[in-house]
Short mmCIF file of C-alpha atoms in Angstrom, two decimals:
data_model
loop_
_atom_site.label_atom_id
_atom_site.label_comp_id
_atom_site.label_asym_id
_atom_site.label_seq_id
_atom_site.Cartn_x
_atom_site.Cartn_y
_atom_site.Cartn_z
CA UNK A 3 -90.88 -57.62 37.49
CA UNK A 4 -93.95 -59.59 36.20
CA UNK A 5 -95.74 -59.93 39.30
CA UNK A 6 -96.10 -57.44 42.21
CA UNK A 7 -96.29 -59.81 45.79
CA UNK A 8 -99.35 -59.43 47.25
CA UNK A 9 -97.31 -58.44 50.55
CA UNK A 10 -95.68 -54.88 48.65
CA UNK A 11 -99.07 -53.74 48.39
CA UNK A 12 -99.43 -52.65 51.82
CA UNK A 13 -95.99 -51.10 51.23
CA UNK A 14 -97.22 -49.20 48.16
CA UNK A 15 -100.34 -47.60 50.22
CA UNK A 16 -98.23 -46.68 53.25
CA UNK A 17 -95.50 -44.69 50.70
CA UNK A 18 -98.07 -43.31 48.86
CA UNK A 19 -100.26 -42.32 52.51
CA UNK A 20 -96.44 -40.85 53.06
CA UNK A 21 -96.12 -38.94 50.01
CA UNK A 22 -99.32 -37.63 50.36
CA UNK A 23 -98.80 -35.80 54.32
CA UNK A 24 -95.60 -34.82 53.58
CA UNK A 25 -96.40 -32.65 50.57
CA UNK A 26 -99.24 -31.61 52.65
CA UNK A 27 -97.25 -30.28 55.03
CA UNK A 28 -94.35 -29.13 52.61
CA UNK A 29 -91.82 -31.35 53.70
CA UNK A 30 -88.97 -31.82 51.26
CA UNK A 31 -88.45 -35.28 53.42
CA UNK A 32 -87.29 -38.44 51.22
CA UNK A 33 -89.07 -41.99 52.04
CA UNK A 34 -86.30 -43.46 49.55
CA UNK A 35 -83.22 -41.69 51.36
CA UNK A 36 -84.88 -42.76 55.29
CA UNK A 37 -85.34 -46.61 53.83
CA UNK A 38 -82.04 -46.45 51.43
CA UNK A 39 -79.88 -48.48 54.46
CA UNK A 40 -82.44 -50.32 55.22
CA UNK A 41 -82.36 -51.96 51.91
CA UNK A 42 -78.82 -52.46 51.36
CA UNK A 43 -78.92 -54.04 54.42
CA UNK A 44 -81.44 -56.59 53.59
CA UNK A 45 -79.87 -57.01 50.03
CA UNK A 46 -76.45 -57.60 51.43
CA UNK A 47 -78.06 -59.99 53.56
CA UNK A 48 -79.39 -62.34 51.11
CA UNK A 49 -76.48 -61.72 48.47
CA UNK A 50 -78.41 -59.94 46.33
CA UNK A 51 -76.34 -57.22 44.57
CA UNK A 52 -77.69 -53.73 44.32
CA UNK A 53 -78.04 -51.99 40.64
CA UNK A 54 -78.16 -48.15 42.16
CA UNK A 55 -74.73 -46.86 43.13
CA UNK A 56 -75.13 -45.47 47.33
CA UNK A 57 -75.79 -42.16 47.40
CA UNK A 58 -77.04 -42.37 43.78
CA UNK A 59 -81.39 -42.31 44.00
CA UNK A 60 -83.01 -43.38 40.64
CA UNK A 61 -85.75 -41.30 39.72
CA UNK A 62 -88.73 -40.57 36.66
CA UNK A 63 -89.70 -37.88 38.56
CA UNK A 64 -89.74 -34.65 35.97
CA UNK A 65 -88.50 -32.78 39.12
CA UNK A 66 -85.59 -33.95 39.47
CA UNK A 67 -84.32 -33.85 35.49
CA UNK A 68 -85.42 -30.01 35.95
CA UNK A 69 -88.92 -29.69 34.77
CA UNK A 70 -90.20 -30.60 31.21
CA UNK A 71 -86.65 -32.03 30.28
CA UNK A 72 -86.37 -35.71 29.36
CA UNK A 73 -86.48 -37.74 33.13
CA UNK A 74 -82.49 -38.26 34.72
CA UNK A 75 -80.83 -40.13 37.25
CA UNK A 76 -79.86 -37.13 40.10
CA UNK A 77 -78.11 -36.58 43.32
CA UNK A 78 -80.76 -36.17 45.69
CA UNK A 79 -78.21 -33.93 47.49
CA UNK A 80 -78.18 -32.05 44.46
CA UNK A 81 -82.09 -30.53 44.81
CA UNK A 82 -80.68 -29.41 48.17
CA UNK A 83 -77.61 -27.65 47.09
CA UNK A 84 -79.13 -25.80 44.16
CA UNK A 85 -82.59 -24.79 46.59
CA UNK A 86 -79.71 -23.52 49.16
CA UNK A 87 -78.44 -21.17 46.50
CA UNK A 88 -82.28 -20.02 45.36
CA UNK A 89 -82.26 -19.62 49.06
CA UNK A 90 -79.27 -17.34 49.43
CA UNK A 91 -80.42 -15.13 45.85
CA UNK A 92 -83.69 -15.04 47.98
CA UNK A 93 -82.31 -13.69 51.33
CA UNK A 94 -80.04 -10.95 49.46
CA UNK A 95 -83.05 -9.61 47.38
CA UNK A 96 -85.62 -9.23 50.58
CA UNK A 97 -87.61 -12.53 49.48
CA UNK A 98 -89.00 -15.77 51.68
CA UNK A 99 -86.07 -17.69 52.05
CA UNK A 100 -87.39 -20.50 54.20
CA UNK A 101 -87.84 -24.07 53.90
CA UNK A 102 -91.58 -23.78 54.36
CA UNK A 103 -91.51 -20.72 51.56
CA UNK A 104 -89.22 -23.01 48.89
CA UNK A 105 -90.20 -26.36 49.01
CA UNK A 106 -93.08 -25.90 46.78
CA UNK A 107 -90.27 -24.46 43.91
CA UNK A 108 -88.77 -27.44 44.69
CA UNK A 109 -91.51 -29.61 44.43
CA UNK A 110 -92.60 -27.61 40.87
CA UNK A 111 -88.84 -28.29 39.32
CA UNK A 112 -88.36 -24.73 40.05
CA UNK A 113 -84.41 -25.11 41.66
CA UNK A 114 -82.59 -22.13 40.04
CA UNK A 115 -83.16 -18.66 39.04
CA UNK A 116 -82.91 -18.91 35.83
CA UNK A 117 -85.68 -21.53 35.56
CA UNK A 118 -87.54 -19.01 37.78
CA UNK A 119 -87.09 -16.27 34.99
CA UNK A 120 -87.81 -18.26 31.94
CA UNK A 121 -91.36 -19.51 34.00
CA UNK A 122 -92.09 -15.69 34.42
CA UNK A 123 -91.01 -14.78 30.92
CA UNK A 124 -93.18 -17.45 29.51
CA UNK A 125 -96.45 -16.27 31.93
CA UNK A 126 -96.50 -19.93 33.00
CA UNK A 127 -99.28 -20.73 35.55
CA UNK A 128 -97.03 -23.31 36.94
CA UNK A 129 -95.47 -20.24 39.24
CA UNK A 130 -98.63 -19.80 40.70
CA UNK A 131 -98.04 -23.39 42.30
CA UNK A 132 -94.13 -23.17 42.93
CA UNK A 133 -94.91 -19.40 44.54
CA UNK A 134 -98.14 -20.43 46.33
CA UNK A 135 -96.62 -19.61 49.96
CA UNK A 136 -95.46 -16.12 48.80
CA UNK A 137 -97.55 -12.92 48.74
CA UNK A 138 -98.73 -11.10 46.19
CA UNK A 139 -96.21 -8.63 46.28
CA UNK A 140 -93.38 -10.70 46.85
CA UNK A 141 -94.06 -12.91 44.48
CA UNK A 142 -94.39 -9.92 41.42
CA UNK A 143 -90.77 -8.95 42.84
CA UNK A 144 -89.30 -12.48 42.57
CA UNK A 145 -90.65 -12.73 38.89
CA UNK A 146 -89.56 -9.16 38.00
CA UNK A 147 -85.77 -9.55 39.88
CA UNK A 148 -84.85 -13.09 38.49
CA UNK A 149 -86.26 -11.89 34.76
CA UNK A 150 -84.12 -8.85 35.10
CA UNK A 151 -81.31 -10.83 36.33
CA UNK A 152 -81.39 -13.53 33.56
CA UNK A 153 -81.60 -10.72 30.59
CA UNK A 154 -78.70 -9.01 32.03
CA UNK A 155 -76.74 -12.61 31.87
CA UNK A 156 -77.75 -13.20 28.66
CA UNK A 157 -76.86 -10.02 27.00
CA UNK A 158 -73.49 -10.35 28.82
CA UNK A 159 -73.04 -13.52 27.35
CA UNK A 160 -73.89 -11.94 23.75
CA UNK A 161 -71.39 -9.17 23.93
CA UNK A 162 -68.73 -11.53 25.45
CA UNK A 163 -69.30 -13.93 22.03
CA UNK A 164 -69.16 -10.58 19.77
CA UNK A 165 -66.26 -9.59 21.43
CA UNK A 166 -64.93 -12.98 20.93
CA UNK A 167 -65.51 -13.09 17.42
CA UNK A 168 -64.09 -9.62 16.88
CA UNK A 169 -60.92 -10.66 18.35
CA UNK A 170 -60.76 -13.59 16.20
CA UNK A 171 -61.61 -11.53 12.61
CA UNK A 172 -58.55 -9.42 14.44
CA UNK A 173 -56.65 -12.69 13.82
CA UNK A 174 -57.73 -13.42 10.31
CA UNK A 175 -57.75 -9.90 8.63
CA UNK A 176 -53.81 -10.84 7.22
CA UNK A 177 -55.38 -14.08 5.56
CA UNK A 178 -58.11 -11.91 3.93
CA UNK A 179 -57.76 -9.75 0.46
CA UNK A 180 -57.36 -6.28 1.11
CA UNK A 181 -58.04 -2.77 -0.12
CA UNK A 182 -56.24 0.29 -0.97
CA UNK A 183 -55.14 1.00 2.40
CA UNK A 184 -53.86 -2.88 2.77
CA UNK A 185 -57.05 -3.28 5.61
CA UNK A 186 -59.02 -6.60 4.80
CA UNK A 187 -62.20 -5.87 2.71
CA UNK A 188 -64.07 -8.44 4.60
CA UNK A 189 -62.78 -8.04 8.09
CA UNK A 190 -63.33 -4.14 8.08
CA UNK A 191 -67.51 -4.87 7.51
CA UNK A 192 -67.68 -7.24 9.40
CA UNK A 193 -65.76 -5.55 12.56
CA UNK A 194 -67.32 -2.44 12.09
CA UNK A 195 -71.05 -4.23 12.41
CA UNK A 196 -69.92 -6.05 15.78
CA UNK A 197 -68.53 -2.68 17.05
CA UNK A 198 -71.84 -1.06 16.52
CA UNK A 199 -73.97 -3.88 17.78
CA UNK A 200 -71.67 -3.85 20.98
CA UNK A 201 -72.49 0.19 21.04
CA UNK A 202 -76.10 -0.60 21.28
CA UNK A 203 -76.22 -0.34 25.15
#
């Protein structure tokens, strides 16, 4: 487009007026999903074929690509169904689950716990923001819960590679030289270095 029409300006103000109240009021509601069949409509109309798939909303927003990641192309629908499961992890651990409660996380990029945990780890003020309709309290428990939550999966996901590499020097030690005993020089070390880092815990 080289030219805006003078008659999308209006357009422009009233969608960003929109924009404005809704985040005001902490609505999660989309102007692009209420006007989507609207357009087709009028595209279909004048034969004018449409370059976003339906369903499909294109997007620059950092939000939806998940924060400081490079900008994606994202199911709308899929911001809902990940803020649904923040919402459930939420519910089970005492927290605000609400939609009044969430939709600033939402509107921060905040849409899983792990994201949640790797803000708290980093002492980012963004949580301030994403956690503004929390208290105090709760909001020190959600930072301490989804940080212990996200170090637990990592480790597990450590010792499940070390275990996975153990089996697979298991699987090597006849292809390796050997000692006395006929037991793999190599394989012995470095099994008996992944069976005490798996001890550590």
């Amino acid at each position: 487009v080289s030219k805006v029409p003078e008659d999308i300006f209006m357009v422009i103000r009233v969608v960003t007026l929109i924009r404005g109240m809704l985040a005001a009021f902490a609505c999660d509601l989309s102007c692009s999903l209420v006007w989507e069949p609207f357009a087709r409509r009028a595209l279909a109309k004048y034969n004018v074929a449409c370059p976003v798939p339906e369903g499909m909303v294109a997007s620059n927003n950092p939000v939806h690509g998940g924060g400081a990641r490079p900008p994606l192309t994202r199911r709308m629908s899929g911001i809902f169904r990940d803020m649904r499961r923040v919402a459930h992890w939420m519910q089970t651990k005492g927290l605000p689950h609400n939609r009044q409660a969430l939709t600033p996380m939402a509107v921060h990029g905040v849409t899983s716990i792990k994201r949640l945990a790797e803000l708290a780890l980093n002492r980012d003020p963004i949580l301030d923001s994403a956690l503004a309709r929390f208290t105090a309290g709760d909001q020190e428990r959600a930072k301490a819960l989804a940080t212990e939550e996200f170090k637990e999966q990592v480790w597990q996901e450590w010792r499940e590679q070390a275990q996975r590499k153990e089996r697979e020097l298991e699987q090597e030690a006849p292809l390796m030289g050997t000692i006395s005993e006929g037991r793999p020089v190599a394989a012995v070390k470095k099994k008996s270095r992944i069976a005490r880092w798996l001890r550590i815990k």
